[in-house]
Amino acid sequence: MIRFYGEKPCQMDHLDRILLSGIYNVRKGKTQLHKWAERLVVLCGTCLIVSSVKDCQTGKMHILPLVGGKIEEVKRRQYSLAFSSAGAQAQTYHVSFETLAEYQRWQRQASKVVSQRISTVDLSCYSLEEVPEHLFYSQDITYLNLRHNFMQLERPGGLDTLYKFSQLKGLNLSHNKLGLFPILLCEISTLTELNLSCNGFHDLPSQIGNLLNLQTLCLDGNFLTTLPEELGNLQQLSSLGISFNNFSQIPEVYEKLTMLDKVVMAGNCLEVLNLGVLNRMSHIKHVDLRMNHLKTMVVENLEGNKYITHVDLRDNRLTDLDLSSLCSLEQLHCERNQLRELTLSGFSLRTLYASSNRLTAVNIYPVPSLLTSLDLSRNLLECVPDWACEAKKIEVLDVSYNLITEVPMRILSCLSLRKLMVGHNHLENLPTLVEHTPLEVLDLQHNALSRLPDTLFSKALNLRYLNASANSLESLPSACTGEKSLSMLQLLYLTNNLLTDQCIPVLVGHPHLRILHLANNQLQSFPASKLNKLEQLEELNLSGNKLKTIPTTIANCKRLHTLVAHSNNISIFPEILQLPQIQFVDLSCNDLTEILIPEALPATLQDLDLTGNTNLVLEHKTLDIFSHITTLKIDQKPLPATDSTVTSTFWSHGLAEMTGQRNKLCVSALAMDNFAEGVGAVYGMFDGDRNEELPRLLQCTMADVLLEEVQQSTNDTVFMANTFLVSHRKLGMAGQKLGSSALLCYIRPDTADPASSFSLTVANVGTCQAVLCRGGKPVPLSKVFSLEQDPEEAQRVKDQKAIITEDNKVNGVTCCTRMLGCTYLYPWILPRPHISSTPLTIQDELLILGNKALWEHLSYTEAVSAVRHVQDPLAAAKKLCTLAQSYGCQDNVGAMVVYLNIGEEGCTCEMNGLTLPGPVGFASTTTIKDAPKPATPSSSSGIASEFSSEMSTSEVSSEVGSTASDEHNAGGLDAALLPRPERRCSLHPTPTSGLFQRQPSCATFSSNQSDNGLDSDDDQPVEGVITNGSKVEVEVDIHCCRGRDLESSPPLTDSASTPCSEEHARGSCFGIRRQNSVNSGILLPMSKDRMELQKSPSTSCLYGKKLSNGSIVPLEDSLNLIEVATEAPKRKTGYFAAPTQMEPEDQFVVPRDLEEEVKEQMKQHQDSRLEPEPHEEDRTEPLEEFDTAL
């Protein structure tokens, strides 16, 4: 039986330290009956590990515990030692060393191990049912960790035998699912620390009062409702944890435990806060009642409490709170309640956190003279409280996300205030500063400010951070009052204002400026002389303006590492490649035509984005120079325009991802404009928070899984739920310890609603969200699964007895309650998605997908209004990420914008006298349907080629099980060979036969190394696979069946057809789906007249360019890599081998009762063959497709 236990896997190198290792001759036992054999010997921690050299990695090893054993010299053999374990059944291994130095080194190190005495043993997460027998021989163990095992009670080494450890002081038995309290533990009188959390206890025995030396007792995550009175005997108990149980009131035994100073009861079932009970406990100073059901508060008398100093009431249901009787209160947490009014005593108050409530009034008396930090954000305050203006020691004041219309002058002139956050209010102006202020951080974003105080920079000389984004600023105050500026400003965010070129000279007055954001303003130029003086500049964002060039003086900004200037009119590539520290450059959505680059690029350059420059042409020499860049994004290379290629006009997408201030990108996206035979689209967003592995795996596999599930069920709830569950399973070992949020949007023809042409199905887990713009208004389609924003999910996690830490994370790992991965946190973390479906109408304008960081800094309404009138979806996605960063986002941010054009006016079908498909069927003319592709790339496509030398195909295939190649061969087939197919749009698709095809996501990987790690140049060319000198990894799935309803297409000319005798007899042909394309490959139903494709250089030419470092270079949509596969039916080997003679098993046996009927049918068949064949133009033979494997 295979037993799975939920726990984060631990690596062995974290538990033990290898001291010595080597391959030596070993003999087992003290007698000479055993022979000497070569073995791998490892001295690891306190054990000697002996294993065969061949099987050392398979887990076949012998472990000899050395603690308490002995090391002896073997006199009959030179340089040999005898290692013996302790105990009655001791084992011995003789090890022969080659040199005296090795002999002495092993003897010296092993002697230390034998002589030491272990005091701490960690056996957590080992699936143990009993304690190993050899541990009982060591009487020096003082701390034993058995967390996350399956310990039993009545076994030879079970919990009932732990009393044998006579000196045991600390015991951890958490997460063992014991169910019943092991009573014999109460006989271990030496215990001072006992952890029994998450074991499913419903009550405690009275014998627990015998543990008189107990100082710490942890009972979190059980089902306790009461505590026994005998617990009051533990007068040395200084820490008692009973969080996440089922207590409905504070236990009375707390009054007897005078050594306790904290009541830790988070996650219980308290509904009433009785201050009278707390008043009787004079020894209690800290009260933690987070995540209970508190609704009201009861005060038995007017007597004040002079002992309680810290109270935590977060995530309850309080509407009014009066703690004025707690005259010694120093810190209060009451976030995420429903408070309308708050009353406190200010005698000792130092910190107050009351965000995310409905406060309209906060009363504190007397004035809190010791108050240093005040957080009243996300409430309904219309003004700053008067007592806050009189607080003499206040350093941090956060009143953002309120209804404040005015900032008092007394606040700005406060001599202690260091940080002021008043963003997202209704401020129209700020008072003029008269006196100097020590203010260092000032956040004014999202207000209605038209100007800043003229004396702001001259009076706030310590100001280092200023964010005035999303206002109506037209100018900036001067920073120079004399010849020399005294400004210390380092971070300046002015995005989304009305600033013009006139504000640029003012910036010169801030010589220490390191980060400057001027995105989405009205700048038309940046004077070169002004930029020359900003020598300390490290990050510059000028995107969304009307700049035509970046000054050449930017070369003087030697510390510049980030330049973002997308969505401008820049036509000349700036001189930034000379900068020694440049790392990130974004010049997308501009008018660049060429790039003048030096011979050597800076080694620090990691990311270069040139997408959306439609006129930019990069030569092969330029690409070779850029080959060392980790990520290079460029537009797709133009393909030869054909009549059969057409881009879907119903939707187009743009994608933007930015790392922020982190050194790696943990966000990935999936984008397929043509999905499921070209009649739908799929888009996804995956956020791994701190890991980049899972988002990439989901990016590569989830589209394939969805396509499989769509074939199995037409119910959107069923196939979406199965897609997430299967993807969760496919994560394998990586999904045990890591997790990721996932969002998947699937657009398909709507069969349920005749009035709608398409329906949108959205499924998500975690914090990624999708918002639909319908008639200019946002329509949320997803649900945020986090403890803070979903009370139902928080209650579910509580009911399952998870431990939620003070930072609102499940077991201190994640704030999400539903994710893909993190299987060791089951059942608290589930992969079950939220699923919603909506029919798309002509009023639906766009769809926005974003990760957690995007929606934390942008509201739904602001995001929709910001991109509604942007023509290019790529520029729209870039704008959203830029806004999020300017509004304070420092984490990874990802945004995808999908423009929708649902309606008959978006149809691109070529009629040619054909009847459009209706409810009954399609026109009786077979068409060749190819994957829609843009003939020329555009910035609106949002599809960028990305160079990434960090991951190869072999790496992805080993983790995921499927690969896709970015090696693209061209559609260089002679135009005379193929007819001009009829174009069909997604609204009127070509009739399908219900075939299944695996399709890769937009992230395709290739490598210049083969699977065995050798260079691809050493591999032999594969027949039927066309390459350009590098190995092309191809994965093709062909699932065919007989196309009974399809009829042959219009005939070809004689010069374009090569008749095949074998296929004439059967009238069959093959349709090959293109597998390795960003835009999904489509089934090609071909008639027999098209079977023969000429083998010519034009057929096998490749447009894709393989870089020397194996980077990802999908320069264009991939065509069919196996163009000669259409000859496969003529082969005489493999699956297509046809026997020349009938085998005995293949004899046709006809039952007697059907002989006459069969003879009649055979006669009719022979007569039909004798009839004259029709003319070529009249022949309409049905297609025949074989269900075979290639």
JSON list of C-alpha atoms in Angstrom, two decimals, residues 586-715:
[
{"chain": "A", "resi": 586, "resn": "ASP", "atom": "CA", "xyz": [11.13, 48.65, -23.49]},
{"chain": "A", "resi": 587, "resn": "LEU", "atom": "CA", "xyz": [10.68, 50.52, -26.79]},
{"chain": "A", "resi": 588, "resn": "SER", "atom": "CA", "xyz": [7.60, 48.69, -28.01]},
{"chain": "A", "resi": 589, "resn": "CYS", "atom": "CA", "xyz": [4.75, 50.33, -29.92]},
{"chain": "A", "resi": 590, "resn": "ASN", "atom": "CA", "xyz": [6.90, 53.02, -31.54]},
{"chain": "A", "resi": 591, "resn": "ASP", "atom": "CA", "xyz": [8.02, 53.89, -35.06]},
{"chain": "A", "resi": 592, "resn": "LEU", "atom": "CA", "xyz": [11.50, 52.40, -35.05]},
{"chain": "A", "resi": 593, "resn": "THR", "atom": "CA", "xyz": [12.90, 51.47, -38.46]},
{"chain": "A", "resi": 594, "resn": "GLU", "atom": "CA", "xyz": [16.47, 50.43, -37.73]},
{"chain": "A", "resi": 595, "resn": "ILE", "atom": "CA", "xyz": [18.90, 49.94, -34.87]},
{"chain": "A", "resi": 596, "resn": "LEU", "atom": "CA", "xyz": [22.47, 51.14, -34.81]},
{"chain": "A", "resi": 597, "resn": "ILE", "atom": "CA", "xyz": [24.26, 48.97, -32.31]},
{"chain": "A", "resi": 598, "resn": "PRO", "atom": "CA", "xyz": [27.87, 48.83, -31.19]},
{"chain": "A", "resi": 599, "resn": "GLU", "atom": "CA", "xyz": [30.08, 45.84, -31.78]},
{"chain": "A", "resi": 600, "resn": "ALA", "atom": "CA", "xyz": [29.74, 44.70, -28.18]},
{"chain": "A", "resi": 601, "resn": "LEU", "atom": "CA", "xyz": [26.63, 45.00, -26.05]},
{"chain": "A", "resi": 602, "resn": "PRO", "atom": "CA", "xyz": [26.75, 45.58, -22.29]},
{"chain": "A", "resi": 603, "resn": "ALA", "atom": "CA", "xyz": [26.84, 42.29, -20.43]},
{"chain": "A", "resi": 604, "resn": "THR", "atom": "CA", "xyz": [24.15, 43.52, -18.04]},
{"chain": "A", "resi": 605, "resn": "LEU", "atom": "CA", "xyz": [21.42, 43.82, -20.71]},
{"chain": "A", "resi": 606, "resn": "GLN", "atom": "CA", "xyz": [18.77, 41.19, -19.91]},
{"chain": "A", "resi": 607, "resn": "ASP", "atom": "CA", "xyz": [15.50, 42.31, -21.49]},
{"chain": "A", "resi": 608, "resn": "LEU", "atom": "CA", "xyz": [14.88, 44.16, -24.76]},
{"chain": "A", "resi": 609, "resn": "ASP", "atom": "CA", "xyz": [11.31, 44.67, -26.03]},
{"chain": "A", "resi": 610, "resn": "LEU", "atom": "CA", "xyz": [10.91, 45.87, -29.63]},
{"chain": "A", "resi": 611, "resn": "THR", "atom": "CA", "xyz": [7.41, 44.58, -30.37]},
{"chain": "A", "resi": 612, "resn": "GLY", "atom": "CA", "xyz": [4.87, 46.80, -32.07]},
{"chain": "A", "resi": 613, "resn": "ASN", "atom": "CA", "xyz": [7.42, 48.54, -34.32]},
{"chain": "A", "resi": 614, "resn": "THR", "atom": "CA", "xyz": [5.82, 47.54, -37.61]},
{"chain": "A", "resi": 615, "resn": "ASN", "atom": "CA", "xyz": [8.53, 49.04, -39.81]},
{"chain": "A", "resi": 616, "resn": "LEU", "atom": "CA", "xyz": [11.47, 47.59, -37.90]},
{"chain": "A", "resi": 617, "resn": "VAL", "atom": "CA", "xyz": [13.55, 45.06, -39.81]},
{"chain": "A", "resi": 618, "resn": "LEU", "atom": "CA", "xyz": [16.35, 43.26, -37.97]},
{"chain": "A", "resi": 619, "resn": "GLU", "atom": "CA", "xyz": [19.13, 41.73, -39.97]},
{"chain": "A", "resi": 620, "resn": "HIS", "atom": "CA", "xyz": [20.63, 38.38, -39.11]},
{"chain": "A", "resi": 621, "resn": "LYS", "atom": "CA", "xyz": [23.80, 40.10, -37.95]},
{"chain": "A", "resi": 622, "resn": "THR", "atom": "CA", "xyz": [21.79, 42.16, -35.49]},
{"chain": "A", "resi": 623, "resn": "LEU", "atom": "CA", "xyz": [20.02, 39.09, -34.17]},
{"chain": "A", "resi": 624, "resn": "ASP", "atom": "CA", "xyz": [23.35, 37.37, -33.67]},
{"chain": "A", "resi": 625, "resn": "ILE", "atom": "CA", "xyz": [24.57, 40.31, -31.62]},
{"chain": "A", "resi": 626, "resn": "PHE", "atom": "CA", "xyz": [21.39, 40.18, -29.54]},
{"chain": "A", "resi": 627, "resn": "SER", "atom": "CA", "xyz": [21.70, 36.43, -29.03]},
{"chain": "A", "resi": 628, "resn": "HIS", "atom": "CA", "xyz": [23.17, 36.68, -25.52]},
{"chain": "A", "resi": 629, "resn": "ILE", "atom": "CA", "xyz": [20.22, 38.70, -24.21]},
{"chain": "A", "resi": 630, "resn": "THR", "atom": "CA", "xyz": [18.12, 36.62, -21.85]},
{"chain": "A", "resi": 631, "resn": "THR", "atom": "CA", "xyz": [14.81, 37.93, -23.23]},
{"chain": "A", "resi": 632, "resn": "LEU", "atom": "CA", "xyz": [14.40, 39.55, -26.63]},
{"chain": "A", "resi": 633, "resn": "LYS", "atom": "CA", "xyz": [10.89, 40.36, -27.81]},
{"chain": "A", "resi": 634, "resn": "ILE", "atom": "CA", "xyz": [10.32, 41.22, -31.46]},
{"chain": "A", "resi": 635, "resn": "ASP", "atom": "CA", "xyz": [7.43, 41.09, -33.87]},
{"chain": "A", "resi": 636, "resn": "GLN", "atom": "CA", "xyz": [6.74, 38.11, -36.04]},
{"chain": "A", "resi": 637, "resn": "LYS", "atom": "CA", "xyz": [8.52, 38.03, -39.35]},
{"chain": "A", "resi": 638, "resn": "PRO", "atom": "CA", "xyz": [6.16, 38.69, -42.30]},
{"chain": "A", "resi": 639, "resn": "LEU", "atom": "CA", "xyz": [5.02, 35.55, -44.06]},
{"chain": "A", "resi": 640, "resn": "PRO", "atom": "CA", "xyz": [4.21, 35.25, -47.77]},
{"chain": "A", "resi": 641, "resn": "ALA", "atom": "CA", "xyz": [0.67, 36.46, -48.10]},
{"chain": "A", "resi": 642, "resn": "THR", "atom": "CA", "xyz": [-1.77, 33.86, -49.35]},
{"chain": "A", "resi": 643, "resn": "ASP", "atom": "CA", "xyz": [-5.47, 33.96, -49.88]},
{"chain": "A", "resi": 644, "resn": "SER", "atom": "CA", "xyz": [-5.98, 31.17, -47.37]},
{"chain": "A", "resi": 645, "resn": "THR", "atom": "CA", "xyz": [-4.41, 33.01, -44.46]},
{"chain": "A", "resi": 646, "resn": "VAL", "atom": "CA", "xyz": [-6.69, 35.28, -42.54]},
{"chain": "A", "resi": 647, "resn": "THR", "atom": "CA", "xyz": [-6.61, 36.61, -39.03]},
{"chain": "A", "resi": 648, "resn": "SER", "atom": "CA", "xyz": [-9.71, 36.31, -36.93]},
{"chain": "A", "resi": 649, "resn": "THR", "atom": "CA", "xyz": [-11.36, 39.70, -36.73]},
{"chain": "A", "resi": 650, "resn": "PHE", "atom": "CA", "xyz": [-13.47, 38.78, -33.73]},
{"chain": "A", "resi": 651, "resn": "TRP", "atom": "CA", "xyz": [-10.66, 39.07, -31.22]},
{"chain": "A", "resi": 652, "resn": "SER", "atom": "CA", "xyz": [-7.04, 40.13, -30.92]},
{"chain": "A", "resi": 653, "resn": "HIS", "atom": "CA", "xyz": [-4.87, 40.29, -27.86]},
{"chain": "A", "resi": 654, "resn": "GLY", "atom": "CA", "xyz": [-1.91, 42.08, -26.35]},
{"chain": "A", "resi": 655, "resn": "LEU", "atom": "CA", "xyz": [0.26, 40.88, -23.47]},
{"chain": "A", "resi": 656, "resn": "ALA", "atom": "CA", "xyz": [2.58, 42.71, -21.09]},
{"chain": "A", "resi": 657, "resn": "GLU", "atom": "CA", "xyz": [4.63, 41.32, -18.20]},
{"chain": "A", "resi": 658, "resn": "MET", "atom": "CA", "xyz": [7.00, 43.28, -15.99]},
{"chain": "A", "resi": 659, "resn": "THR", "atom": "CA", "xyz": [9.23, 42.03, -13.22]},
{"chain": "A", "resi": 660, "resn": "GLY", "atom": "CA", "xyz": [9.11, 45.19, -11.12]},
{"chain": "A", "resi": 661, "resn": "GLN", "atom": "CA", "xyz": [11.79, 45.33, -8.48]},
{"chain": "A", "resi": 662, "resn": "ARG", "atom": "CA", "xyz": [12.19, 41.55, -8.32]},
{"chain": "A", "resi": 663, "resn": "ASN", "atom": "CA", "xyz": [14.95, 39.72, -10.13]},
{"chain": "A", "resi": 664, "resn": "LYS", "atom": "CA", "xyz": [12.73, 37.08, -11.75]},
{"chain": "A", "resi": 665, "resn": "LEU", "atom": "CA", "xyz": [9.37, 36.90, -13.49]},
{"chain": "A", "resi": 666, "resn": "CYS", "atom": "CA", "xyz": [6.91, 34.52, -11.83]},
{"chain": "A", "resi": 667, "resn": "VAL", "atom": "CA", "xyz": [3.98, 35.34, -14.11]},
{"chain": "A", "resi": 668, "resn": "SER", "atom": "CA", "xyz": [3.20, 33.51, -17.35]},
{"chain": "A", "resi": 669, "resn": "ALA", "atom": "CA", "xyz": [0.40, 33.88, -19.86]},
{"chain": "A", "resi": 670, "resn": "LEU", "atom": "CA", "xyz": [-1.34, 31.70, -22.42]},
{"chain": "A", "resi": 671, "resn": "ALA", "atom": "CA", "xyz": [-2.75, 33.21, -25.61]},
{"chain": "A", "resi": 672, "resn": "MET", "atom": "CA", "xyz": [-4.25, 31.36, -28.60]},
{"chain": "A", "resi": 673, "resn": "ASP", "atom": "CA", "xyz": [-6.39, 33.45, -30.92]},
{"chain": "A", "resi": 674, "resn": "ASN", "atom": "CA", "xyz": [-7.26, 30.35, -32.97]},
{"chain": "A", "resi": 675, "resn": "PHE", "atom": "CA", "xyz": [-8.15, 27.38, -30.85]},
{"chain": "A", "resi": 676, "resn": "ALA", "atom": "CA", "xyz": [-10.14, 24.18, -31.34]},
{"chain": "A", "resi": 677, "resn": "GLU", "atom": "CA", "xyz": [-9.99, 24.09, -35.14]},
{"chain": "A", "resi": 678, "resn": "GLY", "atom": "CA", "xyz": [-9.99, 27.83, -35.45]},
{"chain": "A", "resi": 679, "resn": "VAL", "atom": "CA", "xyz": [-13.49, 28.47, -34.12]},
{"chain": "A", "resi": 680, "resn": "GLY", "atom": "CA", "xyz": [-12.52, 29.69, -30.67]},
{"chain": "A", "resi": 681, "resn": "ALA", "atom": "CA", "xyz": [-9.82, 31.25, -28.55]},
{"chain": "A", "resi": 682, "resn": "VAL", "atom": "CA", "xyz": [-8.25, 30.58, -25.17]},
{"chain": "A", "resi": 683, "resn": "TYR", "atom": "CA", "xyz": [-6.39, 32.97, -22.89]},
{"chain": "A", "resi": 684, "resn": "GLY", "atom": "CA", "xyz": [-4.83, 32.38, -19.50]},
{"chain": "A", "resi": 685, "resn": "MET", "atom": "CA", "xyz": [-2.83, 34.01, -16.74]},
{"chain": "A", "resi": 686, "resn": "PHE", "atom": "CA", "xyz": [-0.72, 32.14, -14.18]},
{"chain": "A", "resi": 687, "resn": "ASP", "atom": "CA", "xyz": [0.92, 33.68, -11.12]},
{"chain": "A", "resi": 688, "resn": "GLY", "atom": "CA", "xyz": [3.35, 31.62, -9.04]},
{"chain": "A", "resi": 689, "resn": "ASP", "atom": "CA", "xyz": [3.94, 34.37, -6.47]},
{"chain": "A", "resi": 690, "resn": "ARG", "atom": "CA", "xyz": [7.52, 33.38, -5.59]},
{"chain": "A", "resi": 691, "resn": "ASN", "atom": "CA", "xyz": [8.15, 30.52, -8.03]},
{"chain": "A", "resi": 692, "resn": "GLU", "atom": "CA", "xyz": [8.50, 30.65, -11.81]},
{"chain": "A", "resi": 693, "resn": "GLU", "atom": "CA", "xyz": [8.40, 26.92, -12.45]},
{"chain": "A", "resi": 694, "resn": "LEU", "atom": "CA", "xyz": [4.69, 26.23, -12.08]},
{"chain": "A", "resi": 695, "resn": "PRO", "atom": "CA", "xyz": [3.43, 29.15, -14.19]},
{"chain": "A", "resi": 696, "resn": "ARG", "atom": "CA", "xyz": [5.62, 27.98, -17.07]},
{"chain": "A", "resi": 697, "resn": "LEU", "atom": "CA", "xyz": [4.44, 24.39, -16.77]},
{"chain": "A", "resi": 698, "resn": "LEU", "atom": "CA", "xyz": [0.80, 25.49, -16.77]},
{"chain": "A", "resi": 699, "resn": "GLN", "atom": "CA", "xyz": [1.47, 27.77, -19.71]},
{"chain": "A", "resi": 700, "resn": "CYS", "atom": "CA", "xyz": [2.73, 24.81, -21.75]},
{"chain": "A", "resi": 701, "resn": "THR", "atom": "CA", "xyz": [0.14, 22.20, -20.81]},
{"chain": "A", "resi": 702, "resn": "MET", "atom": "CA", "xyz": [-3.20, 23.75, -19.96]},
{"chain": "A", "resi": 703, "resn": "ALA", "atom": "CA", "xyz": [-4.32, 24.38, -23.54]},
{"chain": "A", "resi": 704, "resn": "ASP", "atom": "CA", "xyz": [-3.74, 20.74, -24.44]},
{"chain": "A", "resi": 705, "resn": "VAL", "atom": "CA", "xyz": [-5.67, 19.59, -21.40]},
{"chain": "A", "resi": 706, "resn": "LEU", "atom": "CA", "xyz": [-8.56, 21.92, -22.19]},
{"chain": "A", "resi": 707, "resn": "LEU", "atom": "CA", "xyz": [-8.76, 20.64, -25.76]},
{"chain": "A", "resi": 708, "resn": "GLU", "atom": "CA", "xyz": [-8.92, 17.07, -24.55]},
{"chain": "A", "resi": 709, "resn": "GLU", "atom": "CA", "xyz": [-11.66, 17.86, -22.04]},
{"chain": "A", "resi": 710, "resn": "VAL", "atom": "CA", "xyz": [-13.71, 19.80, -24.59]},
{"chain": "A", "resi": 711, "resn": "GLN", "atom": "CA", "xyz": [-13.81, 16.64, -26.70]},
{"chain": "A", "resi": 712, "resn": "GLN", "atom": "CA", "xyz": [-15.16, 14.68, -23.75]},
{"chain": "A", "resi": 713, "resn": "SER", "atom": "CA", "xyz": [-17.94, 17.03, -22.64]},
{"chain": "A", "resi": 714, "resn": "THR", "atom": "CA", "xyz": [-19.86, 20.03, -23.91]},
{"chain": "A", "resi": 715, "resn": "ASN", "atom": "CA", "xyz": [-20.85, 21.17, -20.44]}
]
